[in-house]
GROMACS .gro file of C-alpha atoms in nm:
model
  400
    1UNK     CA    1  -0.010   0.006   0.017
    2UNK     CA    2   0.122   0.343  -0.107
    3UNK     CA    3   0.205   0.645   0.231
    4UNK     CA    4   0.007   0.859   0.120
    5UNK     CA    5   0.262   1.096   0.295
    6UNK     CA    6   0.527   1.009   0.041
    7UNK     CA    7   0.402   1.115  -0.237
    8UNK     CA    8   0.367   1.510  -0.372
    9UNK     CA    9   0.220   1.586  -0.677
   10UNK     CA   10   0.301   1.817  -0.966
   11UNK     CA   11   0.050   2.039  -0.825
   12UNK     CA   12   0.161   2.048  -0.456
   13UNK     CA   13   0.573   2.100  -0.619
   14UNK     CA   14   0.500   2.382  -0.837
   15UNK     CA   15   0.326   2.527  -0.572
   16UNK     CA   16   0.705   2.541  -0.365
   17UNK     CA   17   0.970   2.794  -0.459
   18UNK     CA   18   1.235   2.668  -0.637
   19UNK     CA   19   1.524   2.694  -0.444
   20UNK     CA   20   1.346   2.497  -0.180
   21UNK     CA   21   1.358   2.144  -0.317
   22UNK     CA   22   1.606   1.972  -0.617
   23UNK     CA   23   1.434   1.778  -0.819
   24UNK     CA   24   1.601   1.426  -0.895
   25UNK     CA   25   1.547   1.210  -1.174
   26UNK     CA   26   1.676   0.824  -1.046
   27UNK     CA   27   1.536   0.643  -1.402
   28UNK     CA   28   1.832   0.461  -1.684
   29UNK     CA   29   2.047   0.654  -1.949
   30UNK     CA   30   1.787   0.547  -2.184
   31UNK     CA   31   1.482   0.623  -2.080
   32UNK     CA   32   1.695   0.988  -2.040
   33UNK     CA   33   1.764   1.083  -2.350
   34UNK     CA   34   1.302   1.079  -2.437
   35UNK     CA   35   1.356   1.344  -2.211
   36UNK     CA   36   1.296   1.481  -1.898
   37UNK     CA   37   1.157   1.712  -1.701
   38UNK     CA   38   1.268   2.056  -1.727
   39UNK     CA   39   1.539   2.123  -1.441
   40UNK     CA   40   1.629   1.795  -1.277
   41UNK     CA   41   1.937   1.648  -1.200
   42UNK     CA   42   1.971   1.310  -1.312
   43UNK     CA   43   2.104   1.013  -1.039
   44UNK     CA   44   2.052   0.738  -1.171
   45UNK     CA   45   1.839   0.508  -0.937
   46UNK     CA   46   2.179   0.243  -0.918
   47UNK     CA   47   2.446   0.516  -0.828
   48UNK     CA   48   2.227   0.691  -0.599
   49UNK     CA   49   2.372   0.621  -0.298
   50UNK     CA   50   2.672   0.620  -0.367
   51UNK     CA   51   2.629   0.998  -0.494
   52UNK     CA   52   2.461   1.129  -0.166
   53UNK     CA   53   2.692   1.432  -0.109
   54UNK     CA   54   2.568   1.543  -0.391
   55UNK     CA   55   2.185   1.560  -0.248
   56UNK     CA   56   2.145   1.917  -0.080
   57UNK     CA   57   2.060   1.819   0.281
   58UNK     CA   58   1.909   2.084   0.338
   59UNK     CA   59   1.570   2.086   0.034
   60UNK     CA   60   1.364   1.847   0.032
   61UNK     CA   61   1.467   1.571  -0.185
   62UNK     CA   62   1.169   1.513  -0.552
   63UNK     CA   63   1.246   1.145  -0.703
   64UNK     CA   64   1.102   1.063  -1.016
   65UNK     CA   65   1.090   0.743  -1.227
   66UNK     CA   66   0.847   0.657  -1.554
   67UNK     CA   67   0.614   0.576  -1.365
   68UNK     CA   68   0.621   0.665  -0.974
   69UNK     CA   69   0.764   0.317  -0.827
   70UNK     CA   70   1.072   0.277  -0.813
   71UNK     CA   71   1.067   0.620  -0.698
   72UNK     CA   72   0.821   0.549  -0.343
   73UNK     CA   73   1.119   0.344  -0.280
   74UNK     CA   74   1.387   0.555  -0.265
   75UNK     CA   75   1.303   0.782  -0.097
   76UNK     CA   76   1.316   0.492   0.197
   77UNK     CA   77   1.558   0.484   0.158
   78UNK     CA   78   1.672   0.847   0.139
   79UNK     CA   79   1.483   0.853   0.502
   80UNK     CA   80   1.616   0.604   0.635
   81UNK     CA   81   2.000   0.863   0.555
   82UNK     CA   82   1.797   1.171   0.742
   83UNK     CA   83   1.671   1.346   0.428
   84UNK     CA   84   1.343   1.501   0.357
   85UNK     CA   85   1.260   1.291  -0.027
   86UNK     CA   86   0.956   1.217  -0.107
   87UNK     CA   87   0.855   1.037  -0.479
   88UNK     CA   88   0.682   1.284  -0.755
   89UNK     CA   89   0.362   1.063  -0.768
   90UNK     CA   90   0.274   0.866  -1.094
   91UNK     CA   91   0.649   0.995  -1.213
   92UNK     CA   92   0.733   1.123  -1.552
   93UNK     CA   93   0.470   0.957  -1.733
   94UNK     CA   94   0.190   1.164  -1.538
   95UNK     CA   95   0.421   1.455  -1.531
   96UNK     CA   96   0.422   1.474  -1.965
   97UNK     CA   97   0.004   1.330  -1.933
   98UNK     CA   98  -0.111   1.618  -1.711
   99UNK     CA   99   0.157   1.919  -1.917
  100UNK     CA  100  -0.006   1.774  -2.237
  101UNK     CA  101  -0.392   1.832  -2.140
  102UNK     CA  102  -0.318   2.117  -2.038
  103UNK     CA  103  -0.161   2.262  -2.378
  104UNK     CA  104  -0.465   2.090  -2.581
  105UNK     CA  105  -0.755   2.291  -2.467
  106UNK     CA  106  -0.690   2.592  -2.609
  107UNK     CA  107  -0.746   2.475  -2.917
  108UNK     CA  108  -0.630   2.844  -3.120
  109UNK     CA  109  -0.257   2.829  -2.922
  110UNK     CA  110  -0.238   2.370  -3.031
  111UNK     CA  111  -0.308   2.507  -3.342
  112UNK     CA  112   0.004   2.745  -3.375
  113UNK     CA  113   0.183   2.536  -3.283
  114UNK     CA  114   0.145   2.347  -3.497
  115UNK     CA  115   0.207   2.541  -3.714
  116UNK     CA  116   0.510   2.623  -3.530
  117UNK     CA  117   0.647   2.297  -3.562
  118UNK     CA  118   0.608   2.205  -3.908
  119UNK     CA  119   0.712   2.576  -4.001
  120UNK     CA  120   1.144   2.432  -3.765
  121UNK     CA  121   1.156   2.153  -4.056
  122UNK     CA  122   1.152   2.322  -4.291
  123UNK     CA  123   1.347   2.610  -4.163
  124UNK     CA  124   1.720   2.593  -4.214
  125UNK     CA  125   1.829   2.515  -3.914
  126UNK     CA  126   1.620   2.067  -3.932
  127UNK     CA  127   1.598   2.125  -4.326
  128UNK     CA  128   1.861   1.942  -4.453
  129UNK     CA  129   1.988   1.732  -4.137
  130UNK     CA  130   1.653   1.556  -4.138
  131UNK     CA  131   1.319   1.688  -4.450
  132UNK     CA  132   1.656   1.601  -4.666
  133UNK     CA  133   1.872   1.289  -4.553
  134UNK     CA  134   1.453   1.136  -4.535
  135UNK     CA  135   1.422   1.229  -4.874
  136UNK     CA  136   1.732   1.116  -5.008
  137UNK     CA  137   1.642   0.794  -4.841
  138UNK     CA  138   1.315   0.785  -5.022
  139UNK     CA  139   1.444   0.793  -5.279
  140UNK     CA  140   1.781   0.607  -5.272
  141UNK     CA  141   1.644   0.257  -5.159
  142UNK     CA  142   1.344   0.307  -5.348
  143UNK     CA  143   1.196   0.296  -5.049
  144UNK     CA  144   0.861   0.511  -5.227
  145UNK     CA  145   0.638   0.432  -5.508
  146UNK     CA  146   0.365   0.629  -5.728
  147UNK     CA  147   0.033   0.530  -5.561
  148UNK     CA  148   0.207   0.323  -5.251
  149UNK     CA  149  -0.092   0.350  -5.028
  150UNK     CA  150   0.188   0.321  -4.638
  151UNK     CA  151   0.139   0.355  -4.261
  152UNK     CA  152   0.325   0.499  -4.069
  153UNK     CA  153   0.381   0.271  -3.782
  154UNK     CA  154   0.349   0.534  -3.453
  155UNK     CA  155   0.431   0.370  -3.142
  156UNK     CA  156   0.450   0.775  -3.009
  157UNK     CA  157   0.743   0.756  -2.995
  158UNK     CA  158   0.966   1.079  -3.132
  159UNK     CA  159   1.109   0.898  -3.429
  160UNK     CA  160   0.772   0.792  -3.502
  161UNK     CA  161   0.603   1.181  -3.459
  162UNK     CA  162   0.888   1.339  -3.655
  163UNK     CA  163   0.816   1.048  -3.961
  164UNK     CA  164   0.468   1.099  -3.938
  165UNK     CA  165   0.570   1.437  -3.968
  166UNK     CA  166   0.815   1.372  -4.197
  167UNK     CA  167   0.546   1.179  -4.431
  168UNK     CA  168   0.338   1.484  -4.474
  169UNK     CA  169   0.569   1.711  -4.528
  170UNK     CA  170   0.674   1.494  -4.829
  171UNK     CA  171   0.302   1.433  -4.909
  172UNK     CA  172   0.282   1.818  -4.928
  173UNK     CA  173   0.558   1.874  -5.179
  174UNK     CA  174   0.333   1.631  -5.408
  175UNK     CA  175   0.578   1.500  -5.682
  176UNK     CA  176   0.345   1.214  -5.747
  177UNK     CA  177   0.052   1.007  -5.568
  178UNK     CA  178   0.104   0.837  -5.282
  179UNK     CA  179  -0.189   0.786  -4.920
  180UNK     CA  180  -0.051   0.832  -4.539
  181UNK     CA  181  -0.180   0.574  -4.306
  182UNK     CA  182  -0.120   0.721  -3.999
  183UNK     CA  183  -0.121   0.347  -3.773
  184UNK     CA  184  -0.145   0.347  -3.390
  185UNK     CA  185  -0.158  -0.007  -3.296
  186UNK     CA  186  -0.313  -0.043  -2.868
  187UNK     CA  187  -0.173  -0.328  -2.729
  188UNK     CA  188  -0.243  -0.332  -2.415
  189UNK     CA  189  -0.152   0.074  -2.263
  190UNK     CA  190  -0.204   0.133  -1.951
  191UNK     CA  191  -0.545   0.506  -1.965
  192UNK     CA  192  -0.261   0.701  -1.946
  193UNK     CA  193   0.026   0.631  -2.177
  194UNK     CA  194  -0.289   0.594  -2.442
  195UNK     CA  195  -0.365   0.938  -2.429
  196UNK     CA  196  -0.031   1.104  -2.416
  197UNK     CA  197   0.032   0.970  -2.761
  198UNK     CA  198  -0.289   1.065  -2.828
  199UNK     CA  199  -0.291   1.432  -2.710
  200UNK     CA  200   0.029   1.385  -2.880
  201UNK     CA  201  -0.052   1.364  -3.179
  202UNK     CA  202  -0.365   1.625  -3.192
  203UNK     CA  203  -0.083   1.907  -3.058
  204UNK     CA  204   0.110   1.801  -3.395
  205UNK     CA  205  -0.209   1.709  -3.589
  206UNK     CA  206  -0.127   1.410  -3.722
  207UNK     CA  207  -0.495   1.226  -3.764
  208UNK     CA  208  -0.407   0.888  -3.605
  209UNK     CA  209  -0.656   0.569  -3.626
  210UNK     CA  210  -0.522   0.339  -3.337
  211UNK     CA  211  -0.635  -0.022  -3.273
  212UNK     CA  212  -0.675  -0.251  -2.981
  213UNK     CA  213  -0.509  -0.559  -2.968
  214UNK     CA  214  -0.413  -0.777  -2.565
  215UNK     CA  215  -0.041  -0.843  -2.666
  216UNK     CA  216   0.100  -0.672  -2.391
  217UNK     CA  217  -0.112  -0.955  -2.194
  218UNK     CA  218   0.007  -1.226  -2.406
  219UNK     CA  219   0.369  -1.170  -2.279
  220UNK     CA  220   0.320  -1.035  -1.979
  221UNK     CA  221   0.390  -1.377  -1.848
  222UNK     CA  222   0.677  -1.494  -2.029
  223UNK     CA  223   0.990  -1.546  -1.905
  224UNK     CA  224   1.255  -1.546  -2.100
  225UNK     CA  225   1.304  -1.207  -2.434
  226UNK     CA  226   0.928  -1.150  -2.352
  227UNK     CA  227   0.980  -0.833  -2.464
  228UNK     CA  228   1.137  -0.959  -2.824
  229UNK     CA  229   0.756  -1.155  -2.795
  230UNK     CA  230   0.641  -0.858  -2.763
  231UNK     CA  231   0.839  -0.706  -3.059
  232UNK     CA  232   0.728  -0.979  -3.329
  233UNK     CA  233   0.389  -1.038  -3.227
  234UNK     CA  234   0.334  -0.621  -3.311
  235UNK     CA  235   0.494  -0.636  -3.619
  236UNK     CA  236   0.276  -0.946  -3.732
  237UNK     CA  237  -0.072  -0.754  -3.551
  238UNK     CA  238   0.078  -0.424  -3.786
  239UNK     CA  239   0.114  -0.617  -4.092
  240UNK     CA  240  -0.311  -0.769  -4.116
  241UNK     CA  241  -0.382  -0.455  -4.021
  242UNK     CA  242  -0.258  -0.229  -4.207
  243UNK     CA  243  -0.341  -0.479  -4.536
  244UNK     CA  244  -0.693  -0.482  -4.406
  245UNK     CA  245  -0.650  -0.081  -4.488
  246UNK     CA  246  -0.572  -0.168  -4.802
  247UNK     CA  247  -0.221  -0.052  -4.724
  248UNK     CA  248   0.136  -0.239  -4.899
  249UNK     CA  249   0.347  -0.128  -4.704
  250UNK     CA  250   0.399  -0.039  -4.403
  251UNK     CA  251   0.653   0.197  -4.233
  252UNK     CA  252   0.895   0.213  -3.970
  253UNK     CA  253   1.116   0.480  -3.731
  254UNK     CA  254   1.469   0.362  -3.727
  255UNK     CA  255   1.717   0.638  -3.765
  256UNK     CA  256   2.174   0.576  -3.850
  257UNK     CA  257   2.197   0.454  -3.569
  258UNK     CA  258   1.968   0.149  -3.481
  259UNK     CA  259   2.172   0.068  -3.824
  260UNK     CA  260   2.472   0.129  -3.722
  261UNK     CA  261   2.396  -0.032  -3.398
  262UNK     CA  262   2.228  -0.344  -3.509
  263UNK     CA  263   2.499  -0.354  -3.749
  264UNK     CA  264   2.830  -0.440  -3.400
  265UNK     CA  265   2.580  -0.624  -3.158
  266UNK     CA  266   2.511  -0.819  -3.459
  267UNK     CA  267   2.866  -0.892  -3.499
  268UNK     CA  268   2.973  -0.869  -3.074
  269UNK     CA  269   2.658  -1.078  -2.875
  270UNK     CA  270   2.549  -1.256  -3.249
  271UNK     CA  271   2.886  -1.359  -3.405
  272UNK     CA  272   2.797  -1.292  -3.733
  273UNK     CA  273   2.767  -0.923  -4.003
  274UNK     CA  274   2.446  -0.852  -4.083
  275UNK     CA  275   2.250  -0.432  -4.118
  276UNK     CA  276   1.916  -0.346  -4.069
  277UNK     CA  277   1.764  -0.285  -4.371
  278UNK     CA  278   1.575   0.013  -4.556
  279UNK     CA  279   1.363  -0.186  -4.720
  280UNK     CA  280   1.275  -0.599  -4.648
  281UNK     CA  281   0.913  -0.804  -4.875
  282UNK     CA  282   0.796  -0.947  -4.585
  283UNK     CA  283   0.740  -1.362  -4.572
  284UNK     CA  284   0.387  -1.383  -4.455
  285UNK     CA  285   0.213  -1.124  -4.584
  286UNK     CA  286   0.219  -1.125  -4.931
  287UNK     CA  287   0.240  -0.816  -5.178
  288UNK     CA  288   0.378  -0.665  -4.869
  289UNK     CA  289   0.675  -0.437  -4.766
  290UNK     CA  290   0.850  -0.282  -4.466
  291UNK     CA  291   1.025   0.060  -4.532
  292UNK     CA  292   1.281   0.243  -4.294
  293UNK     CA  293   1.264   0.629  -4.444
  294UNK     CA  294   1.432   0.729  -4.131
  295UNK     CA  295   1.755   0.505  -4.249
  296UNK     CA  296   1.998   0.851  -4.263
  297UNK     CA  297   1.924   1.050  -3.983
  298UNK     CA  298   2.075   1.034  -3.661
  299UNK     CA  299   1.924   1.068  -3.327
  300UNK     CA  300   2.099   1.355  -3.193
  301UNK     CA  301   1.902   1.561  -3.512
  302UNK     CA  302   1.553   1.402  -3.414
  303UNK     CA  303   1.595   1.535  -2.985
  304UNK     CA  304   1.744   1.821  -3.108
  305UNK     CA  305   1.421   1.888  -3.358
  306UNK     CA  306   1.235   1.736  -3.028
  307UNK     CA  307   1.395   1.951  -2.728
  308UNK     CA  308   1.386   2.255  -2.992
  309UNK     CA  309   1.017   2.213  -3.032
  310UNK     CA  310   0.948   2.110  -2.658
  311UNK     CA  311   0.803   1.806  -2.704
  312UNK     CA  312   0.796   1.560  -2.493
  313UNK     CA  313   0.773   1.172  -2.514
  314UNK     CA  314   0.742   0.787  -2.398
  315UNK     CA  315   0.994   0.587  -2.450
  316UNK     CA  316   0.817   0.234  -2.385
  317UNK     CA  317   0.420   0.269  -2.386
  318UNK     CA  318   0.449  -0.082  -2.182
  319UNK     CA  319   0.250  -0.033  -1.868
  320UNK     CA  320   0.485  -0.343  -1.743
  321UNK     CA  321   0.810  -0.150  -1.804
  322UNK     CA  322   0.842  -0.075  -1.368
  323UNK     CA  323   0.692  -0.408  -1.245
  324UNK     CA  324   0.896  -0.659  -1.529
  325UNK     CA  325   1.264  -0.714  -1.461
  326UNK     CA  326   1.303  -0.765  -1.757
  327UNK     CA  327   1.165  -0.506  -1.848
  328UNK     CA  328   1.377  -0.268  -1.585
  329UNK     CA  329   1.697  -0.110  -1.668
  330UNK     CA  330   2.018  -0.088  -1.381
  331UNK     CA  331   2.330  -0.074  -1.432
  332UNK     CA  332   2.492  -0.430  -1.414
  333UNK     CA  333   2.149  -0.524  -1.646
  334UNK     CA  334   2.234  -0.288  -1.850
  335UNK     CA  335   2.104  -0.318  -2.239
  336UNK     CA  336   2.254  -0.430  -2.503
  337UNK     CA  337   2.186  -0.161  -2.699
  338UNK     CA  338   2.302   0.122  -2.476
  339UNK     CA  339   2.633  -0.026  -2.467
  340UNK     CA  340   2.691  -0.096  -2.784
  341UNK     CA  341   2.639   0.303  -2.781
  342UNK     CA  342   2.831   0.422  -2.534
  343UNK     CA  343   3.107   0.172  -2.749
  344UNK     CA  344   3.004   0.397  -3.089
  345UNK     CA  345   3.096   0.694  -2.865
  346UNK     CA  346   3.439   0.593  -2.722
  347UNK     CA  347   3.546   0.540  -3.052
  348UNK     CA  348   3.472   0.856  -3.189
  349UNK     CA  349   3.638   1.003  -2.882
  350UNK     CA  350   3.929   0.830  -3.131
  351UNK     CA  351   3.839   0.898  -3.462
  352UNK     CA  352   3.559   1.093  -3.531
  353UNK     CA  353   3.465   0.875  -3.903
  354UNK     CA  354   3.439   0.581  -3.792
  355UNK     CA  355   2.981   0.598  -3.752
  356UNK     CA  356   3.016   0.627  -4.118
  357UNK     CA  357   3.270   0.413  -4.108
  358UNK     CA  358   3.058   0.102  -3.944
  359UNK     CA  359   2.737   0.245  -4.167
  360UNK     CA  360   2.963   0.206  -4.537
  361UNK     CA  361   3.099  -0.153  -4.347
  362UNK     CA  362   2.821  -0.354  -4.573
  363UNK     CA  363   2.844  -0.138  -4.838
  364UNK     CA  364   3.109  -0.254  -4.925
  365UNK     CA  365   3.186  -0.615  -4.793
  366UNK     CA  366   3.418  -0.806  -5.045
  367UNK     CA  367   3.306  -1.138  -5.076
  368UNK     CA  368   3.691  -1.285  -5.190
  369UNK     CA  369   3.747  -1.235  -4.824
  370UNK     CA  370   3.535  -1.352  -4.615
  371UNK     CA  371   3.558  -1.699  -4.437
  372UNK     CA  372   3.199  -1.805  -4.580
  373UNK     CA  373   2.816  -1.669  -4.553
  374UNK     CA  374   2.480  -1.798  -4.635
  375UNK     CA  375   2.245  -1.589  -4.898
  376UNK     CA  376   1.920  -1.723  -4.889
  377UNK     CA  377   1.905  -2.011  -4.631
  378UNK     CA  378   2.229  -2.171  -4.762
  379UNK     CA  379   2.586  -2.159  -4.576
  380UNK     CA  380   2.886  -2.107  -4.899
  381UNK     CA  381   3.256  -2.149  -4.781
  382UNK     CA  382   3.555  -2.071  -4.912
  383UNK     CA  383   3.714  -2.387  -4.930
  384UNK     CA  384   3.346  -2.452  -5.172
  385UNK     CA  385   3.627  -2.300  -5.482
  386UNK     CA  386   3.927  -2.260  -5.318
  387UNK     CA  387   4.102  -2.521  -5.532
  388UNK     CA  388   3.871  -2.425  -5.838
  389UNK     CA  389   4.010  -2.112  -5.873
  390UNK     CA  390   4.394  -2.216  -5.743
  391UNK     CA  391   4.324  -2.433  -6.129
  392UNK     CA  392   4.137  -2.153  -6.321
  393UNK     CA  393   4.519  -1.944  -6.200
  394UNK     CA  394   4.676  -2.218  -6.351
  395UNK     CA  395   4.558  -2.293  -6.672
  396UNK     CA  396   4.551  -1.839  -6.744
  397UNK     CA  397   4.896  -1.876  -6.662
  398UNK     CA  398   4.909  -2.209  -6.899
  399UNK     CA  399   4.786  -1.967  -7.144
  400UNK     CA  400   4.983  -1.722  -7.163
   0.00000   0.00000   0.00000
């Protein structure tokens, strides 16, 4: 049972003079990448007790996590150390819900804000980094063709929301006819999380189509890799619903950094060389394709656009994130992707071109220097042709 005296609402906190409290974000580094409450200090949960010297003993310490669950436990620990500590009720999600609802109450201001957000994409600051790279990916990899009907799949995060706006912008240029459906699947979101997605779509002017499934309930009791199974099931549901709506393509918001991280993850954790492809034919849904038009856009530029427009999105809308041990992040079990992010950042300090080199490495594969590879499920080994190649070289020498 929650001790109400250990919680503080955002309204109560806002009434306090800023100099009387210290707001501390105890979420993991990956969560921080998706946004934070302005004015907060970031100290991850697993580091908090070792960094007590950074807390102000003479101020109220207000902790927040994603939903106010872990922050309550940490507030109790700080109380034991003599601090006046409380947990922010509802955490980051609760703050975000209240903020977005407040913004949407004033219809005129909301429309003005939507126009400003759209103008930002056309601005000198973002046009080249976002729109131009979006258009380049579409042209380079032939992702969009005349009369396509694309299901733009929106998870509620910064990447898919920006992708939706970029699709609207490219459709505005009207070089050829294609249709868009902005598709949101609700796999069992909590009411607050679904409201955040719907309200953000309203702020951005994205006319979303929502359909429901029970995927979260189906995978909740799976002990091994529930997130992986959830992702696979969600992809299948998206294909199926998009096809039912007459779409021939689904678009996902994976970006450049996802691509290079996937390459390294495959090598270091999967013992294989592979990449995240810009487009794929569906093996289970005939006539359907998956496309990734954000393929050439850098994550840092997406964050810059988000922060410039003071937008806040959910990292993960899963209602089990803070109660399922496989979803919770801590120092000992940080995600492999976050480890790879840190590795790339450290390599970049020595070689500023390392990211581009990783990206291009899978475009410059020399099969003559590869011991073995797979093609359409068939394994090929260099010894298969080695002796034959030697005989051909000897024959050419004899002929000359």
